[in-house]
CSV table of C-alpha atoms and ligand atoms in Angstrom, one decimal:
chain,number,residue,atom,x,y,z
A,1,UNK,CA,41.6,-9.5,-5.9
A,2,UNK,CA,40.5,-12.0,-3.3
A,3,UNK,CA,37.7,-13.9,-3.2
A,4,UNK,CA,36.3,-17.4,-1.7
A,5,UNK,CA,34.5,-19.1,-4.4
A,6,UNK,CA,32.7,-22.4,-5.1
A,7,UNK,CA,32.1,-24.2,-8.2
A,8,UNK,CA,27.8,-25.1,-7.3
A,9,UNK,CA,27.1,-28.4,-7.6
A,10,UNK,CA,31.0,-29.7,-6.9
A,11,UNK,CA,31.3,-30.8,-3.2
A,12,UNK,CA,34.6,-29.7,-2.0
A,13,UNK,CA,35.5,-26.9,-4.3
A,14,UNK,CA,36.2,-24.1,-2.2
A,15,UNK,CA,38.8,-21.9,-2.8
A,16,UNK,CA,40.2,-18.8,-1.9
A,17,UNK,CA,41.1,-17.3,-6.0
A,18,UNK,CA,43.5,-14.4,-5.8
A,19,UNK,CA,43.3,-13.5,-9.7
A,20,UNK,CA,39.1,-12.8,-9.2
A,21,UNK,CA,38.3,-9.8,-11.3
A,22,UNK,CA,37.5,-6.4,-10.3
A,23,UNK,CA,33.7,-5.7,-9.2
A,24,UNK,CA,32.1,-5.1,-12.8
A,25,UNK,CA,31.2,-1.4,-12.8
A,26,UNK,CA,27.2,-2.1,-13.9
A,27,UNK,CA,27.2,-3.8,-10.6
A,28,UNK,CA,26.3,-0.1,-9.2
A,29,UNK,CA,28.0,3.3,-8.5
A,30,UNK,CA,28.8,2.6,-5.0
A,31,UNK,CA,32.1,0.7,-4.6
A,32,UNK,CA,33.0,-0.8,-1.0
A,33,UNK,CA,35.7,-2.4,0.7
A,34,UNK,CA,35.1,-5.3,2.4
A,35,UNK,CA,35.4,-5.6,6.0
A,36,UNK,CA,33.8,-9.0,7.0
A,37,UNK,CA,31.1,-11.5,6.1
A,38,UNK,CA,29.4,-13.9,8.5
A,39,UNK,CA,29.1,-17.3,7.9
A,40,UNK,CA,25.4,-19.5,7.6
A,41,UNK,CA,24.1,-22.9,7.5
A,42,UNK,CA,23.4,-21.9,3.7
A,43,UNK,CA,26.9,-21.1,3.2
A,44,UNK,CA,27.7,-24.5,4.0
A,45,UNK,CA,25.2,-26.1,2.4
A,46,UNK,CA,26.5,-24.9,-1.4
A,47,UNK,CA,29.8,-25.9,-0.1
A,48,UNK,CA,28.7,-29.4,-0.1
A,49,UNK,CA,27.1,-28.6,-3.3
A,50,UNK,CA,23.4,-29.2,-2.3
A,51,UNK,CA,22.9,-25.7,-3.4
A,52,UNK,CA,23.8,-22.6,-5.6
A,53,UNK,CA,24.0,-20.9,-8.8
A,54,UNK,CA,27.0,-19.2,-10.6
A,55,UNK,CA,26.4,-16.3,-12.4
A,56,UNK,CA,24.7,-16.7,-16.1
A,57,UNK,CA,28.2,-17.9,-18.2
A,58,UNK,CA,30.3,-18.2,-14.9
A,59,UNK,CA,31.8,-21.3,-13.1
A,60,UNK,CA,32.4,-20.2,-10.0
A,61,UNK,CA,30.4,-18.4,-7.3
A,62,UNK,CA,31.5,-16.2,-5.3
A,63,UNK,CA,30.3,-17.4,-1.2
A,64,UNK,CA,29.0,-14.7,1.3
A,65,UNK,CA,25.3,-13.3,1.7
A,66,UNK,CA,25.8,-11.7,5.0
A,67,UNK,CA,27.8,-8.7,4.4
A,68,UNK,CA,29.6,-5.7,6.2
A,69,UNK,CA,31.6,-3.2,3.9
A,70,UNK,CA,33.3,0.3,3.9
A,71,UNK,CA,32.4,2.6,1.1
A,72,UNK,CA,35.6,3.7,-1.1
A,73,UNK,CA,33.1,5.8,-3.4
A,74,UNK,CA,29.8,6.3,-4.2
A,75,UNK,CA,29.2,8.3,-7.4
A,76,UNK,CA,25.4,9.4,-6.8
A,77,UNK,CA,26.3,11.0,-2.8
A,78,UNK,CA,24.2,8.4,-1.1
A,79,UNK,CA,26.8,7.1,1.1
A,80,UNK,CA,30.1,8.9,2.3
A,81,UNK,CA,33.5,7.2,1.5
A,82,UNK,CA,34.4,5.3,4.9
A,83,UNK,CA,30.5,4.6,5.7
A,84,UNK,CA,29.7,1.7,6.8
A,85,UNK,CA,26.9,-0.5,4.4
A,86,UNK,CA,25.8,-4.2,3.8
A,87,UNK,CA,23.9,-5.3,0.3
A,88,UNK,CA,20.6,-6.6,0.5
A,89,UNK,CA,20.7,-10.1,-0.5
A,90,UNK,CA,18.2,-10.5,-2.9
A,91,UNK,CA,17.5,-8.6,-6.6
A,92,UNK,CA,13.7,-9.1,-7.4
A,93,UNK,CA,12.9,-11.1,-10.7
A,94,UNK,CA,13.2,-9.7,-14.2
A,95,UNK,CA,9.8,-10.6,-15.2
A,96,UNK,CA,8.3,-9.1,-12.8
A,97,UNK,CA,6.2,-10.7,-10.5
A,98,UNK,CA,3.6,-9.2,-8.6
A,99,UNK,CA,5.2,-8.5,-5.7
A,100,UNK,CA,8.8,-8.0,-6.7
A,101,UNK,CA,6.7,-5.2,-8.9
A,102,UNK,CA,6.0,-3.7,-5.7
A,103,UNK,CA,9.7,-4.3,-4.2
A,104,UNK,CA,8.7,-7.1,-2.2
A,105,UNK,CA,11.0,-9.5,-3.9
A,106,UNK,CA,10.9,-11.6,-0.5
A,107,UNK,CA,7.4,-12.6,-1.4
A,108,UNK,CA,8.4,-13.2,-4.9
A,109,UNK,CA,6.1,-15.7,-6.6
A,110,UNK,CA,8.2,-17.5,-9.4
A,111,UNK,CA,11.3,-18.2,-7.7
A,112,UNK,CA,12.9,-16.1,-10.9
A,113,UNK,CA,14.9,-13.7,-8.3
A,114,UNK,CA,18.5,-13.3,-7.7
A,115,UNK,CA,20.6,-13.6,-4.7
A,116,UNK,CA,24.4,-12.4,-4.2
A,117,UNK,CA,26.2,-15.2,-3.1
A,118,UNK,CA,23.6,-17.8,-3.2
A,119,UNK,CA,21.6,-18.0,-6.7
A,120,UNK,CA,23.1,-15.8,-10.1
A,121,UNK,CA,25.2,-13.1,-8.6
A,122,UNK,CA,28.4,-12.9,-6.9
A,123,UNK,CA,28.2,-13.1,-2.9
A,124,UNK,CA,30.3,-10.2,-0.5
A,125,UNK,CA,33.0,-12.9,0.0
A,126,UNK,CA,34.9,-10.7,-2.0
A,127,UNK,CA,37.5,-7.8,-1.2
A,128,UNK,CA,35.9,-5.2,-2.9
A,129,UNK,CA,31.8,-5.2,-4.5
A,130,UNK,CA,29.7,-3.0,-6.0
A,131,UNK,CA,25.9,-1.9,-4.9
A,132,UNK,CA,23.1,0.1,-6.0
A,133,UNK,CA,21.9,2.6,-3.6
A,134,UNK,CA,18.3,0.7,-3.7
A,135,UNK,CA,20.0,-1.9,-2.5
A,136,UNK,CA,22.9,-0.6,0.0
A,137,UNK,CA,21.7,-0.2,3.4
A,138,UNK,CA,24.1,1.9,6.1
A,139,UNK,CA,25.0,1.1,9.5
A,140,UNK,CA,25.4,3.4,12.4
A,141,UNK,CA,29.2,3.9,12.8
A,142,UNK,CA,29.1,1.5,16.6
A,143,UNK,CA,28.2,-1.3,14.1
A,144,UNK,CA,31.8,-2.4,12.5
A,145,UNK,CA,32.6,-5.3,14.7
A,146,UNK,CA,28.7,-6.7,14.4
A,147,UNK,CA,27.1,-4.9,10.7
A,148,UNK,CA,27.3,-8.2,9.2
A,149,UNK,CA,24.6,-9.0,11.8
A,150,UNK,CA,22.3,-6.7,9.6
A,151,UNK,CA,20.9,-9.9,7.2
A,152,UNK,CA,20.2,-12.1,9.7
A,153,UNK,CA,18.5,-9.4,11.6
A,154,UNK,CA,16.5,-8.1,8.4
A,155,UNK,CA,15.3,-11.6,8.4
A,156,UNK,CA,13.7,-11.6,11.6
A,157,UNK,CA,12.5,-7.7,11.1
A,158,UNK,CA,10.2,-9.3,8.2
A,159,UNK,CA,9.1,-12.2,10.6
A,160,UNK,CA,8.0,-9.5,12.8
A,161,UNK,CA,6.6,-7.3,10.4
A,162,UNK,CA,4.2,-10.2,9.1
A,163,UNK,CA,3.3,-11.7,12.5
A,164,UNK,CA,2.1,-7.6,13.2
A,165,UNK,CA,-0.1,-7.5,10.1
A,166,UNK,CA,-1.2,-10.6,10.6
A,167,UNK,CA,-2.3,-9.8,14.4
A,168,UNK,CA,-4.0,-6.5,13.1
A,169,UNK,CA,-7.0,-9.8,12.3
A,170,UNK,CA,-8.0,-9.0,15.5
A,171,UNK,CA,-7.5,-6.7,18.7
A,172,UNK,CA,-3.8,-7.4,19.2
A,173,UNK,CA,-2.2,-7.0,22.3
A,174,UNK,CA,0.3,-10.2,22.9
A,175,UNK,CA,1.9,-10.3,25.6
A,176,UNK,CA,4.0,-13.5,25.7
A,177,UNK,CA,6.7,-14.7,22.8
A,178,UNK,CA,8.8,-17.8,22.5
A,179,UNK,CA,11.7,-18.6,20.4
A,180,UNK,CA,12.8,-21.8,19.7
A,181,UNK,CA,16.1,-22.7,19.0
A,182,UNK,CA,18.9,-19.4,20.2
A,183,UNK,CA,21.1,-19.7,17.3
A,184,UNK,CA,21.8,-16.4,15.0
A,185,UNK,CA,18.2,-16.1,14.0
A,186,UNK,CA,16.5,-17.4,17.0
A,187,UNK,CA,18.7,-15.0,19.5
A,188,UNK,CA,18.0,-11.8,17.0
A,189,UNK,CA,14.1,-12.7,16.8
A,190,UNK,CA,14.2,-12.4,20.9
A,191,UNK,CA,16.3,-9.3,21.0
A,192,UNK,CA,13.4,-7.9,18.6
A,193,UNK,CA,10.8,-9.5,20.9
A,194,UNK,CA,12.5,-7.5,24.1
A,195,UNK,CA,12.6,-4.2,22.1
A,196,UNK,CA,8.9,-4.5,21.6
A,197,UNK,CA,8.4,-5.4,26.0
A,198,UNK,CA,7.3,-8.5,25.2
A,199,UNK,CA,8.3,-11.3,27.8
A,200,UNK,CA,10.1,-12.9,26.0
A,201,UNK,CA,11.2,-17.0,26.6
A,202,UNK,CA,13.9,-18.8,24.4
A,203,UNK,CA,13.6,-22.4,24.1
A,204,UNK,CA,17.0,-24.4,23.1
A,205,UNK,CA,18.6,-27.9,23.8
A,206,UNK,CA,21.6,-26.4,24.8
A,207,UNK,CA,22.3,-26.0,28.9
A,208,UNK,CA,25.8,-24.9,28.5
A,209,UNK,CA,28.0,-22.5,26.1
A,210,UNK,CA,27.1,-19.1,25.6
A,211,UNK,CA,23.5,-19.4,24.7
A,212,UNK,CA,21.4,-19.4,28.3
A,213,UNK,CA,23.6,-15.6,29.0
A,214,UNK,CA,22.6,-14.2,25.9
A,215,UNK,CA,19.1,-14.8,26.1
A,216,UNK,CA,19.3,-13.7,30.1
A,217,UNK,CA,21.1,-11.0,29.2
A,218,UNK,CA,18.0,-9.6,26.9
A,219,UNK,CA,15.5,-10.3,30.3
A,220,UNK,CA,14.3,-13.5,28.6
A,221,UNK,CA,14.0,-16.7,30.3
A,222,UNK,CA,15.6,-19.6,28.9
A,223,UNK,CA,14.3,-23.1,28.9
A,224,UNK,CA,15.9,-26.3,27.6
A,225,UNK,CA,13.5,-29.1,28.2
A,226,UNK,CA,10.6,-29.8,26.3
A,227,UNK,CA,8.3,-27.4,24.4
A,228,UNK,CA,4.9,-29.1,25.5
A,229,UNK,CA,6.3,-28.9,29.3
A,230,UNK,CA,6.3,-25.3,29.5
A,231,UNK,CA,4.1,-23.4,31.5
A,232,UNK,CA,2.9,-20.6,29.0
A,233,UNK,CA,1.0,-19.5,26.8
A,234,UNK,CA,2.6,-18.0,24.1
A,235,UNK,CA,0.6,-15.0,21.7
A,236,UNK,CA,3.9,-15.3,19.1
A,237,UNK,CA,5.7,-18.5,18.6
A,238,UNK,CA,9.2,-17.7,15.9
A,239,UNK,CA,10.0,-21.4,15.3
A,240,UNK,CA,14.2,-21.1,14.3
A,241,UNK,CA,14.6,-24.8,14.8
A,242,UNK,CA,13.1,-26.6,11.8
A,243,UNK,CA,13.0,-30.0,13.6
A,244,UNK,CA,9.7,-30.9,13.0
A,245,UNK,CA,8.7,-32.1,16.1
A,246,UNK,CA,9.4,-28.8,17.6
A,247,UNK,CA,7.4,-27.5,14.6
A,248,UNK,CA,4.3,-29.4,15.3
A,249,UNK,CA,4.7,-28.9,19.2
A,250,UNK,CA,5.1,-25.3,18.6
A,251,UNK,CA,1.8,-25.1,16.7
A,252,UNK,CA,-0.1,-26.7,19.4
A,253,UNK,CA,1.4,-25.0,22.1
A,254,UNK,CA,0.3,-21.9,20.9
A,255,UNK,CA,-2.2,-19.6,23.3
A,256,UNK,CA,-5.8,-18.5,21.7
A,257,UNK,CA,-5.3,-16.1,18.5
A,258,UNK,CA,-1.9,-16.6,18.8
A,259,UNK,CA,0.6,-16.8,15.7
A,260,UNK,CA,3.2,-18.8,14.7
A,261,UNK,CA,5.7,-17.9,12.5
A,262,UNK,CA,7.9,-20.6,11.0
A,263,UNK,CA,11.4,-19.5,10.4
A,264,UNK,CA,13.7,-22.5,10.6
A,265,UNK,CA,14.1,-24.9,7.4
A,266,UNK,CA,13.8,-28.6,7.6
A,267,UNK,CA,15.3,-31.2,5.7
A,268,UNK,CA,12.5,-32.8,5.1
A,269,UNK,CA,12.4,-37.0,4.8
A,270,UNK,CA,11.6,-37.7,8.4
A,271,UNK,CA,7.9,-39.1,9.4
A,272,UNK,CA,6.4,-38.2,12.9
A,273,UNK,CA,3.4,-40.3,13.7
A,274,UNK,CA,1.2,-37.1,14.2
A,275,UNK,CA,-2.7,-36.3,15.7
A,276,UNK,CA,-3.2,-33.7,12.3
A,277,UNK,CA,-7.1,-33.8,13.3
A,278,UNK,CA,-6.4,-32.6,17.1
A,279,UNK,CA,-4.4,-29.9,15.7
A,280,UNK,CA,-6.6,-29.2,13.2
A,281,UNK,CA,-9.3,-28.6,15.9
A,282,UNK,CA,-7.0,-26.5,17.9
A,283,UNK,CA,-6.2,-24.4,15.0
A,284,UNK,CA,-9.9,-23.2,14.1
A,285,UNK,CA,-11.4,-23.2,17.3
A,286,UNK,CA,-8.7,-20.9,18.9
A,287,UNK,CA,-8.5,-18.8,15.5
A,288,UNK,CA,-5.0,-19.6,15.7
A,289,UNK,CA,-2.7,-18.6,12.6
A,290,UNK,CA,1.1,-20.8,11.2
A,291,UNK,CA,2.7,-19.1,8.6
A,292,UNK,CA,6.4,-19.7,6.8
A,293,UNK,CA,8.7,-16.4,6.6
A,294,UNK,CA,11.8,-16.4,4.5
A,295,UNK,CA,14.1,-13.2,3.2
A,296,UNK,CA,13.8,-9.2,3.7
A,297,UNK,CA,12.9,-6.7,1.2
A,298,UNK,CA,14.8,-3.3,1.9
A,299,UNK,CA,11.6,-1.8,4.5
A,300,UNK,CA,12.9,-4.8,6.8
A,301,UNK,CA,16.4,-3.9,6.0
A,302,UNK,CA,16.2,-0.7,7.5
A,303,UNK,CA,13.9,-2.2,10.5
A,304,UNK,CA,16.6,-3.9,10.8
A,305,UNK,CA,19.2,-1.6,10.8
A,306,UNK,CA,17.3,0.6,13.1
A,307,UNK,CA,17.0,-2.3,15.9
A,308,UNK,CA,21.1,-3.1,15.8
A,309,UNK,CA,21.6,0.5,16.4
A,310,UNK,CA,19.7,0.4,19.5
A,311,UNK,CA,21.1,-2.9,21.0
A,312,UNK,CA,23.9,-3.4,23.2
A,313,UNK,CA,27.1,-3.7,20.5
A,314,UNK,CA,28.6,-5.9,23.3
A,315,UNK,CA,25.6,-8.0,23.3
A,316,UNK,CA,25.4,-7.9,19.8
A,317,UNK,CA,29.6,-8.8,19.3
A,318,UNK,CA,28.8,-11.7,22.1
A,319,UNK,CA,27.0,-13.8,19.2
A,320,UNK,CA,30.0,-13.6,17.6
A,321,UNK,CA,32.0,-16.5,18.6
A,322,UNK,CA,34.8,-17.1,16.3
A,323,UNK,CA,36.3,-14.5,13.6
A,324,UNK,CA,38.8,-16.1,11.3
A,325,UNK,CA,41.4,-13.8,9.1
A,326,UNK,CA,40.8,-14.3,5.3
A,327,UNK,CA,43.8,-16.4,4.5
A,328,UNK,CA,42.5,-19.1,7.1
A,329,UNK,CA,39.3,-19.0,5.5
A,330,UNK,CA,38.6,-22.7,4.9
A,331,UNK,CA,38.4,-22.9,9.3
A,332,UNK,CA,35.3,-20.2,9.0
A,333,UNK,CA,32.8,-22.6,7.3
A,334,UNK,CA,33.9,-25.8,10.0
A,335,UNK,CA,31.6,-24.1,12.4
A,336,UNK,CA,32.2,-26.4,16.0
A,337,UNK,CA,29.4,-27.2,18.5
A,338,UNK,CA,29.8,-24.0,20.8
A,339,UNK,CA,29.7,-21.5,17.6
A,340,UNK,CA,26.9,-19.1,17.2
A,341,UNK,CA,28.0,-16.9,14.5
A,342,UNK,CA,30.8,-17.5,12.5
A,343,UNK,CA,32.6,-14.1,10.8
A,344,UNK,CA,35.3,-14.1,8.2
A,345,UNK,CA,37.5,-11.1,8.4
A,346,UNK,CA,38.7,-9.3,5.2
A,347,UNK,CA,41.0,-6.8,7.6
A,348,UNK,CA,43.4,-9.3,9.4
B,401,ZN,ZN1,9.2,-12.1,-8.2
């Protein structure tokens, strides 16, 4: 069968194999058909061969974390044939940790866990995969153009999940949230942010394209200029950005008791001449909490899945830019400047 692969480490060695073998039957009972995968920055970043891991004994990895699949069978009656079902992304460690004990393998502590598509096991860039019902989430039947919006969304169902327990600290009641940066993640964390009635404000360089609509169409207001220029107060700050001085403005900018949550990756390497001691002060004497968030366990899955079934599928399908047929598929990871997200399609 069909399959885009990379060999980690090799810049330049994607391909699309037509001889890759069958899904392995102890990869799980449920067999699905693939229907599309979207495309990440991560994606392109093991393309360039910054990143990855092949599969214990294997060469190539198989590309494609953020999944969308019909089921052809599903041995244990968990899933119907023709349902539609993503795979979590990541397996918890074998050792285990103390968390992935408890099936919270996005808190994992040794770095030991697996990821399909990323690190050890082969991604959903792949016509047909295999699951295990612990870690095959269905989607409402209005999701088949935009499932593969599911991981993305799970990621930002965890952010919120966290800044929540965090805020149970105190009396919380916020009122305000801000998103910087409206690309995949940063658009999804303000459609969660308007499903919870926050006021919600998205905060982005770009002033034209698609991006100002989609966060007006959610009742958000959209800003482009700078972060420390905005009159608010935020209670929840979801940094999507990772440029770092957005980072440390979003930390100061921050209203009393508020919470950051920092959700976009830097590269790391650049130096900002920085006042650490003024936002030190700011930090304790407004009680004021930053904290990273990376991955999903399968509660934020089905968060997740739950908060995609009550959007707007054309809203949803609007952050879908670009969806490139499988034979094309090298176009799908040359994501241009007006892109959002990305999808390869296994069906054209
Ligand atoms: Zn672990």
């Amino acid at each position: 069968m069909r399959a885009v692969t990379v060999i980690p480490g090799v810049p330049g060695s994607l391909r699309l194999l037509d001889d890759y073998p069958e899904p392995a039957s102890e990869e799980g009972p449920i067999l699905v058909e693939a229907v599309s995968v979207g495309v990440c920055g991560t994606d392109i970043e093991i393309i360039e061969g910054q990143y990855g891991e092949a599969p214990p004994g294997a060469d190539h990895l198989v590309l494609g974390h953020e999944s969308l699949g019909r089921v052809l069978e599903d041995s244990t009656g968990t899933l119907q044939p023709g349902d539609l079902v993503a795979g979590i992304v990541r397996h918890p460690d074998p050792l285990p940790c103390p968390n992935c004990a408890v099936d919270e393998w996005d808190m994992c502590r040794n770095g030991m866990f697996t990821e399909h598509g990323i690190k050890a096991l082969p991604g959903f860039a792949r016509q047909r995969w295999r699951l295990q019902p612990r870690f095959a989430v269905g989607l409402a039947p209005a999701l088949a153009e935009v499932g593969m919006l599911l991981e993305p969304t799970s990621v930002v169902a965890k952010a919120w999940d966290h800044i929540d327990r965090i805020g149970r600290r105190t009396e919380w009641q916020p009122r305000h949230a801000l998103i910087t940066g409206a690309g995949p993640i940063g658009l999804l964390a303000a459609l969660l942010a308007s499903q919870r009635g926050l006021s919600v404000h998205v905060l982005d360089l770009a002033t034209e394209g698609p991006k100002p609509a989609l966060a007006g169409a959610l009742g958000a207001t959209y800003h482009s200029g700078p972060l420390h220029q905005l009159d608010l107060e935020p209670d929840v700050i979801i940094e999507c950005t990772g440029a770092p001085a957005v980072v440390l403005e979003a930390m100061c900018k921050v209203g009393p008791t508020g919470i950051v949550c920092l959700a976009g990756v830097s590269s790391g390497g650049r130096i900002i001449d920085f006042d650490a001691g003024a936002l030190n002060r700011t930090l304790v004497l407004e009680n004021n909490v930053v904290f990273g968030s990376v991955n999903a366990n399968r509660r934020h899955w089905d968060f997740a899945a739950e908060a995609l079934s009550k959007a707007d599928p054309d809203w949803l399908g609007s952050l879908i830019t670009r969806r490139v047929p499988l034979s094309e598929y090298a176009v799908a990871y040359s994501p241009g400047p007006q892109d959002i997200k990305v999808v390869l399609d296994f069906t054209a």
